[in-house]
Tab-separated table of C-alpha atoms in Angstrom:
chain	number	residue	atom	x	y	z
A	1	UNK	CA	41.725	113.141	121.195
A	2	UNK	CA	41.140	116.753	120.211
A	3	UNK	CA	38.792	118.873	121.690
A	4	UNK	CA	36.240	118.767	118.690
A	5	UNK	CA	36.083	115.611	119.196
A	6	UNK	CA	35.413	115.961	122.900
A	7	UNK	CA	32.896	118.815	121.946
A	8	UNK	CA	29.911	116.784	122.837
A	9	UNK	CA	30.886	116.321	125.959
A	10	UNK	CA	30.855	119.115	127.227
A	11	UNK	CA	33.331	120.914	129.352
A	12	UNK	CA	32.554	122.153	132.588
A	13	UNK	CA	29.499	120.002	133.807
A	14	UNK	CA	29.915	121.689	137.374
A	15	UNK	CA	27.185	124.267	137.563
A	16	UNK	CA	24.672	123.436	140.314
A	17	UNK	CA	24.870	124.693	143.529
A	18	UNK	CA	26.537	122.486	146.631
A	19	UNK	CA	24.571	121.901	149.743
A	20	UNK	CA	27.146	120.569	151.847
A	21	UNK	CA	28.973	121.244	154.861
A	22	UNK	CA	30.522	124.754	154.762
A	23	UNK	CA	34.218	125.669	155.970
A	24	UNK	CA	33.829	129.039	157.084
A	25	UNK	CA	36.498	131.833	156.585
A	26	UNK	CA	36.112	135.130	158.086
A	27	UNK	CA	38.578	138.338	156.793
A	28	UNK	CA	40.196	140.744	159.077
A	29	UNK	CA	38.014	143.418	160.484
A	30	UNK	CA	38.269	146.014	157.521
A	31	UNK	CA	38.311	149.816	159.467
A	32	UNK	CA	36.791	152.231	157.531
A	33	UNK	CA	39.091	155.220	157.950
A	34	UNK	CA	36.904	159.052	158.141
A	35	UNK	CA	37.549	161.561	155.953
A	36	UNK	CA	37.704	164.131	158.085
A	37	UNK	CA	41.570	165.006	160.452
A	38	UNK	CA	41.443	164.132	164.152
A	39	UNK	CA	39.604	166.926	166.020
A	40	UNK	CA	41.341	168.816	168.307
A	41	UNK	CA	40.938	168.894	172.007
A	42	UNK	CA	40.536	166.137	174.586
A	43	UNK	CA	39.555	162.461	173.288
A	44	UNK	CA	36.195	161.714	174.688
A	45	UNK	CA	35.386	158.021	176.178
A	46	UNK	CA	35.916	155.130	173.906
A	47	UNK	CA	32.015	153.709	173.682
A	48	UNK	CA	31.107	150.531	174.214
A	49	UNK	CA	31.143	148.554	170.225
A	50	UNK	CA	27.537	148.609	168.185
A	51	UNK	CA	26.672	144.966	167.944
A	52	UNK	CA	26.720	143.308	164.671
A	53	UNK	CA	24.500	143.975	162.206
A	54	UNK	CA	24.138	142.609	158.588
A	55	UNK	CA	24.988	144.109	155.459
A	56	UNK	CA	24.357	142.013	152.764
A	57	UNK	CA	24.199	138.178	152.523
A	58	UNK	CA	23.522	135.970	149.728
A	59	UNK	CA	24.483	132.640	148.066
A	60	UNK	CA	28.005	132.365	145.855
A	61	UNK	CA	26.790	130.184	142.768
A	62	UNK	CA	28.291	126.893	143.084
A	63	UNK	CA	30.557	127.375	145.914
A	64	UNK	CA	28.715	128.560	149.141
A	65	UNK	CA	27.746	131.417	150.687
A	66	UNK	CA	28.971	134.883	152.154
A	67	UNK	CA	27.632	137.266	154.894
A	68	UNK	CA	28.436	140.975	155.482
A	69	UNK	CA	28.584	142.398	158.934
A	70	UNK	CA	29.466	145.830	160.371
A	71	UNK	CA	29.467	147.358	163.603
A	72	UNK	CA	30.955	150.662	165.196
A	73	UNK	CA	34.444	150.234	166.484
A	74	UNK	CA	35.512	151.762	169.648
A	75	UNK	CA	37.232	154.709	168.342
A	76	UNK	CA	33.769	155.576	166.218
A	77	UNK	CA	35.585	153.930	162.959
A	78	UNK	CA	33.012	151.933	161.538
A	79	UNK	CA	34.435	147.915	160.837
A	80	UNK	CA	33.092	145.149	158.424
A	81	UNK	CA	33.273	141.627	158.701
A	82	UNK	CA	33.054	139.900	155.467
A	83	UNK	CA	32.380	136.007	156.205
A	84	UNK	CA	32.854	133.363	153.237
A	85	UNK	CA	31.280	129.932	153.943
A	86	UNK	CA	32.363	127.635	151.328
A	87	UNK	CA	31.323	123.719	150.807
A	88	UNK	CA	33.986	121.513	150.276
A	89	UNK	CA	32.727	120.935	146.675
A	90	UNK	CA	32.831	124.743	146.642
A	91	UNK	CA	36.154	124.766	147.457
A	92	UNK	CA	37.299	122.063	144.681
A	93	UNK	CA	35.167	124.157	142.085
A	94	UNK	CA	37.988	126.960	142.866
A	95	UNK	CA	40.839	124.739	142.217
A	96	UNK	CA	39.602	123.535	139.021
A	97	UNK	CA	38.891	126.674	138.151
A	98	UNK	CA	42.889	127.348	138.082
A	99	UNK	CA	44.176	124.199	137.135
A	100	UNK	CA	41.777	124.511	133.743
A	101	UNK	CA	42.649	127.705	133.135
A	102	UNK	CA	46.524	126.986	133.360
A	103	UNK	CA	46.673	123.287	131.807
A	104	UNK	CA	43.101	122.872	129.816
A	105	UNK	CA	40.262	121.167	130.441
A	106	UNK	CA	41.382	117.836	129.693
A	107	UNK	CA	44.775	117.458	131.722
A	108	UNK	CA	44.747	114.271	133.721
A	109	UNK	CA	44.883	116.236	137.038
A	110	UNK	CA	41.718	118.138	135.808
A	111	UNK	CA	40.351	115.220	135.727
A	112	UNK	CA	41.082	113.566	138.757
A	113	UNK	CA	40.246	116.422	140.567
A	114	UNK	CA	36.977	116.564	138.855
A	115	UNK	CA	36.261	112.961	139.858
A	116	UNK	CA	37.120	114.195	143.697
A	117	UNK	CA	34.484	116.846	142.827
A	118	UNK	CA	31.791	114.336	141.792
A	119	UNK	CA	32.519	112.469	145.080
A	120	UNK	CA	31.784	115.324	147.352
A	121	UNK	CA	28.825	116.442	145.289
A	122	UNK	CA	27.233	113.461	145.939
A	123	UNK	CA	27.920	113.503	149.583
A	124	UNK	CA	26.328	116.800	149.895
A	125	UNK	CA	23.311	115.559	148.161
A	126	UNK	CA	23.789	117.013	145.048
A	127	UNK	CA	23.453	113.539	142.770
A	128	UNK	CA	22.001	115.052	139.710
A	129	UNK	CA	24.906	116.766	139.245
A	130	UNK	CA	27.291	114.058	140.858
A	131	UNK	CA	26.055	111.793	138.596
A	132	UNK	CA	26.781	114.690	135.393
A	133	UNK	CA	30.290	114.886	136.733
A	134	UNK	CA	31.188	110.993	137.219
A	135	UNK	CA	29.963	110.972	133.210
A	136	UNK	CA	32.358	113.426	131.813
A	137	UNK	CA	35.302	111.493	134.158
A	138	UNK	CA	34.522	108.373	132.487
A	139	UNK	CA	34.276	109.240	129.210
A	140	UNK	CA	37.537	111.479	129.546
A	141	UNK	CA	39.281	108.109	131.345
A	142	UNK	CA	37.779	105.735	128.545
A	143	UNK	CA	39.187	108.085	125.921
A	144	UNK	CA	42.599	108.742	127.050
A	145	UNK	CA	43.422	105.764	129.329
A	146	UNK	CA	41.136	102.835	127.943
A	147	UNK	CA	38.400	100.974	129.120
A	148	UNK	CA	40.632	98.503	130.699
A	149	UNK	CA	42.297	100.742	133.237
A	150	UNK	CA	42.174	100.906	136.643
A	151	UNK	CA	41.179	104.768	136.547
A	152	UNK	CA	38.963	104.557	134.345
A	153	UNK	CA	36.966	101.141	135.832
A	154	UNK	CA	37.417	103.243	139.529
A	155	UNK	CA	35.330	106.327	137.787
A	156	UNK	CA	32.288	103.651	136.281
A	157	UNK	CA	32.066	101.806	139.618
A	158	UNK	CA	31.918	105.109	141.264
A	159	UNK	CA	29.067	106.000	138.539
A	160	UNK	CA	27.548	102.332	139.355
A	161	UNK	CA	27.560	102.811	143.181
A	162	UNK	CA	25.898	106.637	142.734
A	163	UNK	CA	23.046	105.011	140.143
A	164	UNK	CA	22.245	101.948	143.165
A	165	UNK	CA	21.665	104.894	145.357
A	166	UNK	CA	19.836	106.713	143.201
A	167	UNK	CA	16.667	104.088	142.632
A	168	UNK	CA	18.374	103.418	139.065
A	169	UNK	CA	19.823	99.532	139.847
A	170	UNK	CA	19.355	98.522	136.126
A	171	UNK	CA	21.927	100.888	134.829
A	172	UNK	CA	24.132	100.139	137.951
A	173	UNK	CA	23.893	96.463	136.880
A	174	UNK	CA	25.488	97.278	133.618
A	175	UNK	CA	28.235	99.474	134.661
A	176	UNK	CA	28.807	97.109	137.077
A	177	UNK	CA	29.183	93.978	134.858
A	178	UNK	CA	31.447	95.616	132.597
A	179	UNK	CA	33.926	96.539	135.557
A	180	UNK	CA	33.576	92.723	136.179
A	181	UNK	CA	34.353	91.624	132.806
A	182	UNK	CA	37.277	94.021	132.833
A	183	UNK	CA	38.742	92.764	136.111
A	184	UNK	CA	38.259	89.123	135.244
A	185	UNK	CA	39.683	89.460	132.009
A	186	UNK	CA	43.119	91.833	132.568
A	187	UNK	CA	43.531	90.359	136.390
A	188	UNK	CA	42.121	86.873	136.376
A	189	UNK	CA	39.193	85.286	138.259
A	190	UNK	CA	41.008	85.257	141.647
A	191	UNK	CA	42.221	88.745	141.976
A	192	UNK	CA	41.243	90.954	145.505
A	193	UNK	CA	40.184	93.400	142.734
A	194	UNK	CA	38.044	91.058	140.328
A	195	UNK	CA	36.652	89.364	143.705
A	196	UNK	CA	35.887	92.949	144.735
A	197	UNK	CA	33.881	93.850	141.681
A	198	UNK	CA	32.250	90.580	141.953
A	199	UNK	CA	30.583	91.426	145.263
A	200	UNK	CA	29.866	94.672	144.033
A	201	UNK	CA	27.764	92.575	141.587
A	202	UNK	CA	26.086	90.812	144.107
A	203	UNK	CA	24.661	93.576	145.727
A	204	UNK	CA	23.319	95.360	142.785
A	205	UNK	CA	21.427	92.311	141.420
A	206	UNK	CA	20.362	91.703	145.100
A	207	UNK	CA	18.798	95.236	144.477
A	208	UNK	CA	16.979	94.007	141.396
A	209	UNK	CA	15.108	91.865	143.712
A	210	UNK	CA	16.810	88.601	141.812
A	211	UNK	CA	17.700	86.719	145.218
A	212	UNK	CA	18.710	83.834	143.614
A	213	UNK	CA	21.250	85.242	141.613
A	214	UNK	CA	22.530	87.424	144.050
A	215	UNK	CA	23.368	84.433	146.776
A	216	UNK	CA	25.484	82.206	143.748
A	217	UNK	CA	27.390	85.783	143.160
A	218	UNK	CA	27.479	86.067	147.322
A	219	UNK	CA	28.854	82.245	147.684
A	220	UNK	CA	31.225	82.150	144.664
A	221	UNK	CA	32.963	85.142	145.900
A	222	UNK	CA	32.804	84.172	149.330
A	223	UNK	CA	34.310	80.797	148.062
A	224	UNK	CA	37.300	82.622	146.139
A	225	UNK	CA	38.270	84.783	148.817
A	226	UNK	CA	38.398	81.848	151.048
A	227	UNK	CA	40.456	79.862	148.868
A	228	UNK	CA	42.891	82.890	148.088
A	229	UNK	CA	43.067	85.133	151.401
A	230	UNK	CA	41.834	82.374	153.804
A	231	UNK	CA	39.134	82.185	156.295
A	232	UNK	CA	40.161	85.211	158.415
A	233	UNK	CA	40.925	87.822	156.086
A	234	UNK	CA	39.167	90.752	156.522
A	235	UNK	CA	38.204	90.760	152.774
A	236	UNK	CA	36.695	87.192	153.467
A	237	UNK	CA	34.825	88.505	156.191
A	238	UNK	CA	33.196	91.025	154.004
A	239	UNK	CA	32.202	88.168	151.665
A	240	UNK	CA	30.662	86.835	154.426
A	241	UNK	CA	28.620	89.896	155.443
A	242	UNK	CA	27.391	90.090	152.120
A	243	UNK	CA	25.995	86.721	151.804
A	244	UNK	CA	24.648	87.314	155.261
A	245	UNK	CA	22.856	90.582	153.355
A	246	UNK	CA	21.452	88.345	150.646
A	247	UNK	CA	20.332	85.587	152.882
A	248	UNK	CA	18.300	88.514	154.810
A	249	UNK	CA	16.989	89.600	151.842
A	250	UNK	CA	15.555	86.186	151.172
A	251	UNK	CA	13.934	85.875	153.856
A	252	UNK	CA	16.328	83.261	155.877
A	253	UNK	CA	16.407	85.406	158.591
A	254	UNK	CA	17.851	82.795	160.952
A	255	UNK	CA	21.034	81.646	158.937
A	256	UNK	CA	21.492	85.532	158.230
A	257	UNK	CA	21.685	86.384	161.946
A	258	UNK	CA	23.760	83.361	162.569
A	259	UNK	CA	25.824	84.501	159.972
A	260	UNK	CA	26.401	88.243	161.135
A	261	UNK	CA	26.951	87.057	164.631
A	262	UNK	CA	29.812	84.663	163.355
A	263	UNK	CA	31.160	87.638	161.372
A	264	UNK	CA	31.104	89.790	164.305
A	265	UNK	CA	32.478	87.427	166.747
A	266	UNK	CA	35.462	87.299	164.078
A	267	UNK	CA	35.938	90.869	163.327
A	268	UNK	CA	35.806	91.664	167.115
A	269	UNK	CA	38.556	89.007	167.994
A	270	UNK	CA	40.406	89.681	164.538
A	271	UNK	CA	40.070	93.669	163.678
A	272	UNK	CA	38.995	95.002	167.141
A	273	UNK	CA	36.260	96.340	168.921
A	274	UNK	CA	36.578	99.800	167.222
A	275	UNK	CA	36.810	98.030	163.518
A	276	UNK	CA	34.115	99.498	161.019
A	277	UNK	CA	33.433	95.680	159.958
A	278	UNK	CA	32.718	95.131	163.417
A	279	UNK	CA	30.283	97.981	163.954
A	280	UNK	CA	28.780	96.638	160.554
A	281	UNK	CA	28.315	93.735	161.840
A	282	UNK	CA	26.561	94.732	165.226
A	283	UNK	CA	24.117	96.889	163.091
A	284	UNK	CA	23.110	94.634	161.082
A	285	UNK	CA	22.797	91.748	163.848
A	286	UNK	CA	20.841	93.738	165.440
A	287	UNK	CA	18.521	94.958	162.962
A	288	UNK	CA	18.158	90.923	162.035
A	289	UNK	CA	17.671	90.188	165.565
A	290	UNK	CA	14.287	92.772	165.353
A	291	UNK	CA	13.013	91.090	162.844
A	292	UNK	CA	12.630	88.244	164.478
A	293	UNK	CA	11.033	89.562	167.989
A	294	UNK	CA	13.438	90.402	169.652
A	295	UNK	CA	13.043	93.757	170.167
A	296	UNK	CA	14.796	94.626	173.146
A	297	UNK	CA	18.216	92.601	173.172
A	298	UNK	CA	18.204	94.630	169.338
A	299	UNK	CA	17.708	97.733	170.865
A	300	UNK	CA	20.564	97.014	173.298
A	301	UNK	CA	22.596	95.945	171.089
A	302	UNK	CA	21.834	99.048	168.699
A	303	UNK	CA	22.450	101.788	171.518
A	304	UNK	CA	26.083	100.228	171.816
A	305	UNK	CA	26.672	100.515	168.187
A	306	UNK	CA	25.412	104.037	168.392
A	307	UNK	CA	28.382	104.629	170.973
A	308	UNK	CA	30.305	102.868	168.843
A	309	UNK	CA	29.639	104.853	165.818
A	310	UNK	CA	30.144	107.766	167.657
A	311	UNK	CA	33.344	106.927	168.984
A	312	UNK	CA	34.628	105.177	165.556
A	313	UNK	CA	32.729	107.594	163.226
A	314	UNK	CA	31.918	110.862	164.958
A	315	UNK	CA	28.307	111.762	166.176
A	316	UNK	CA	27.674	113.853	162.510
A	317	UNK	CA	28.712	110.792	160.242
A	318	UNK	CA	26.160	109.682	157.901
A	319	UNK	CA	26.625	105.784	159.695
A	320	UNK	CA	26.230	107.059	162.998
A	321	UNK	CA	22.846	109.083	162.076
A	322	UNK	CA	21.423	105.760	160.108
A	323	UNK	CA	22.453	103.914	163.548
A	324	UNK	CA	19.847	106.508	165.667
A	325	UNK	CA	17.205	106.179	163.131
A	326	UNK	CA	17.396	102.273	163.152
A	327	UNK	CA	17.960	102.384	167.021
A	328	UNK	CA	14.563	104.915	166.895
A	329	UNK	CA	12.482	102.487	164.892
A	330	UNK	CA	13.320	99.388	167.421
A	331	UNK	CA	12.575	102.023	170.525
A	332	UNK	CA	9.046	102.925	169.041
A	333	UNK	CA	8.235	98.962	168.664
A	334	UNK	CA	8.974	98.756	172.201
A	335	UNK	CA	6.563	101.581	172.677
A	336	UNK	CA	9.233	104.054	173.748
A	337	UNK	CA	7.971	107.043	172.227
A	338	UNK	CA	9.632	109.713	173.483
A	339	UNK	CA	13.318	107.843	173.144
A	340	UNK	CA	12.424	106.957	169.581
A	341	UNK	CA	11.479	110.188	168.902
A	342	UNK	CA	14.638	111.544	170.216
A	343	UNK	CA	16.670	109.288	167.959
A	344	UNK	CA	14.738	109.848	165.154
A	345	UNK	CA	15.183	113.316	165.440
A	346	UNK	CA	19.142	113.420	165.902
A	347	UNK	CA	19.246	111.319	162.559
A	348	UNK	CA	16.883	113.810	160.909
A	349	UNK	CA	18.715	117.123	161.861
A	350	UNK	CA	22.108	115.594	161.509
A	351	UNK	CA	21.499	114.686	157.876
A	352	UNK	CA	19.990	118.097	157.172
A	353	UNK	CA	23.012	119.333	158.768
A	354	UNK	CA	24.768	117.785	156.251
A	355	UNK	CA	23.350	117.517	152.985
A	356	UNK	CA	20.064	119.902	153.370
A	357	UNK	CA	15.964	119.109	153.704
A	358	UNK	CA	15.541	117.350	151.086
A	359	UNK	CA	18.355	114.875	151.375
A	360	UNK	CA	16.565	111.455	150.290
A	361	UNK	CA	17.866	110.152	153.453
A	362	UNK	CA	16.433	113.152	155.722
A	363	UNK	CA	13.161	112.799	154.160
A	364	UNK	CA	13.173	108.732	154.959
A	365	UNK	CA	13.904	109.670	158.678
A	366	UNK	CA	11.109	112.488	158.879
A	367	UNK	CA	8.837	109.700	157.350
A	368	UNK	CA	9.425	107.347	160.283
A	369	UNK	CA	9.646	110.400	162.688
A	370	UNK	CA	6.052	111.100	161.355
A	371	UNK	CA	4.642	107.567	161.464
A	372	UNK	CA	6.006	107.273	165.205
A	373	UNK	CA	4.062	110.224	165.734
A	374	UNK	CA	1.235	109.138	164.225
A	375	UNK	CA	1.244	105.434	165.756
A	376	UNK	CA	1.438	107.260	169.516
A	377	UNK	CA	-1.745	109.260	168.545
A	378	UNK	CA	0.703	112.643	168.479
A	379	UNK	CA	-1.247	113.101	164.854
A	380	UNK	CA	-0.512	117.248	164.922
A	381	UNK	CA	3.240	116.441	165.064
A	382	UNK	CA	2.869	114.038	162.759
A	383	UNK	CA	0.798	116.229	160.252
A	384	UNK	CA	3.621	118.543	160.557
A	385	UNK	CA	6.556	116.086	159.885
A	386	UNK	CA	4.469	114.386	156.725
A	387	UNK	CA	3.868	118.271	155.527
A	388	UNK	CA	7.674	118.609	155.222
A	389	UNK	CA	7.983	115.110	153.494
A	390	UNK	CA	5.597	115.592	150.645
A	391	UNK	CA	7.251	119.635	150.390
A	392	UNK	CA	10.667	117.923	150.124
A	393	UNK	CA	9.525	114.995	147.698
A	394	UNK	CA	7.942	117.266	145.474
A	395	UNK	CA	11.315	119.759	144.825
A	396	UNK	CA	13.492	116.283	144.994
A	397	UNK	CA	11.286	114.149	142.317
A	398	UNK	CA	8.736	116.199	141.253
A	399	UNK	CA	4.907	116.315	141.904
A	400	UNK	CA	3.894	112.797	139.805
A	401	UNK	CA	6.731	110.505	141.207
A	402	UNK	CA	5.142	107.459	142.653
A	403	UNK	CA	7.463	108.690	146.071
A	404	UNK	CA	6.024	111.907	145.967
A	405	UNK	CA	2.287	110.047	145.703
A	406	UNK	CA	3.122	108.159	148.981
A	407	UNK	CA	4.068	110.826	150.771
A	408	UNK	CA	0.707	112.671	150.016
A	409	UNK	CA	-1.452	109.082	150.764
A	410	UNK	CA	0.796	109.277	154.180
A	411	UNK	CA	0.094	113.087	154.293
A	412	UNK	CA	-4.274	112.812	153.521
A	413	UNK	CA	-4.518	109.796	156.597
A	414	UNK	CA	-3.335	111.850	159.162
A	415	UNK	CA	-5.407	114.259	158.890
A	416	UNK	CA	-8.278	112.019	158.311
A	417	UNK	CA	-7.038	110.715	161.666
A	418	UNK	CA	-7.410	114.179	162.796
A	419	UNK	CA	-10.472	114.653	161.922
């Protein structure tokens, strides 16, 4: 395909700035020589060096940041610091940059890397642009490799997955029914990779709020991967954590929780102690075991899973923060305020850490942060929390999303509760 034809598409879709993570560089000290010859006569006392002080700092469009420093060396030679904090998205921006420039905009390695770009967007919180970027990957896979392909179906499950997240299940559904068809028809009914997209499938109509169909998806891939991997795969297990999802969704909270504990007792004997499916498991046990009273054998239970996390995951991984947030709420039902708080709190600044204030995820933390607040009678720190919500909201979706008009109704009770 030429690139006339491509013209619509639009070439570069990578324009927004990152939030993420930054990998800082710093340059050599740069010594700013005098203009001046030495002067003649005995060298005085080196002084002591001027402490830092900044020169200029600012944002670099779509890659990160950079701060100038400069102090007084000991010989009176003035040095600057010149410090380049770049996201990782930042950093992939840079290598497409090259890799256009030398092979065009459409080479296949273009490409991948831009779907590598997409990926880390979205981690940093960027999704409107993620979501721009995962676009121009599929249509540039669909185009040159077919719909059919395993690249290409990777980039529209990847778009699928992003959309779910996003509040947008409905187009996820169809994205995700065409990598279905695609599997089924090219692989077969019973292939890891058709069963795969089936209980993608699952989940997505499970979002739709259609329980039914969700739990015949659940069970007929739970069935296959029975059948073809056996009982104890960890694939099967999966299957089994789904359908334990659905079921919770439904309502059947006791055949859920016996159905997470079965797949926990199974990872843990099968997969370890230190397995993710494992700590999946736990989690969700857990959070099943709240809902049905009992509070503190879930908190337990959620405070080793933390460790877990930790250990598994690292403290700053997106997992681990959900982990203290859900171990938070279970804490402020046993009327643990000042623990929940604390958990609540690590899951908040972590996230902003990560992906900046007004992460969807660091705003649903702040909101529980706020209501624990607000439920201990704490109503100025909660006034304070629900002011950063409805700020956050209203950059994120705008001033008339129905989100937005929550966080306001949340916002206009506590201070009625103020008085």
């Amino acid at each position: 395909m030429s690139d006339t034809d491509r013209a619509g598409w639009g070439r570069w879709p990578f324009r927004r700035r990152g939030r993420g993570a930054h990998s800082e560089t710093e340059s050599p000290a740069v010594r700013t020589q005098p203009s001046s010859g030495p002067v003649p006569g005995p060298s005085p006392a080196p002084p002591s060096p001027s402490p830092d002080r900044t020169a200029a700092e600012g944002e670099l469009e779509g890659l990160g940041s950079y701060r100038i420093t400069h102090h007084e060396g000991e010989d009176g030679i003035p040095v600057m610091n010149v410090k380049l904090s770049l996201t990782p998205s930042g950093m992939t921006r840079m290598r497409l940059g090259h890799l256009a420039t030398e092979h065009g905009p459409h080479h296949p390695e273009v490409v991948r890397l831009s779907f590598e770009l997409a990926e880390q967007l979205r981690q940093e919180g960027e999704f409107e642009e993620s979501e721009e970027v995962f676009r121009w990957v599929l249509a540039e896979r669909r185009a040159d490799l077919g719909p059919a392909h395993s690249d290409t179906l990777a980039a529209e499950a990847a778009l699928a997955s992003l959309l779910r997240d996003r509040g947008r299940p409905e187009d996820a559904e169809r994205l995700r029914r065409s990598v279905f068809a695609q599997r089924e028809a090219t692989l077969g009914p019973d292939h890891p990779d058709t069963l795969t997209a089936l209980g993608d499938l699952a989940l997505v109509v499970l979002a739709l709020g259609r329980h039914e169909e969700a739990e015949r998806l659940a069970r007929t891939a739970l069935e296959r991967r029975t059948r073809v991997l056996g009982p104890e795969h960890e694939d099967t297990l999966g299957s089994r954590n789904t359908l334990a999802g659905v079921l919770r969704a439904r309502g059947t909270l006791q055949e859920a929780g016996a159905l997470y504990l079965s797949v926990l007792r199974d990872a843990e004997r099968l997969l370890g102690r230190n397995s993710e499916l494992t700590l999946t498991a736990r989690i969700n046990h857990a959070a099943v075991q709240h809902h049905l009273g009992h509070v503190a054998e879930a908190a337990r239970s959620m405070r080793d899973a933390v460790r877990q996390s930790v250990k598994i995951k690292g403290a700053g991984h997106p997992d681990t923060l959900s982990a203290h947030a859900t171990l938070g709420a279970m804490l402020q039902a046993l009327g643990k305020v000042d623990e929940a708080a604390a958990e609540l709190r690590a899951a908040v600044v972590g996230m902003e850490r990560l992906h900046g204030p007004d992460h969807p995820d660091v705003l649903k933390y702040r909101t529980s942060l706020a209501a624990t607040f607000f439920n201990a009678g704490r109503h100025a720190q909660a006034e304070e929390e629900c002011r950063l919500v409805v700020a956050g909201y209203e950059r994120l979706y705008g001033t008339a999303d129905p989100r937005t008009a929550q966080a306001r109704e949340n916002l206009r009770m506590v201070r009625a509760a103020r008085g």
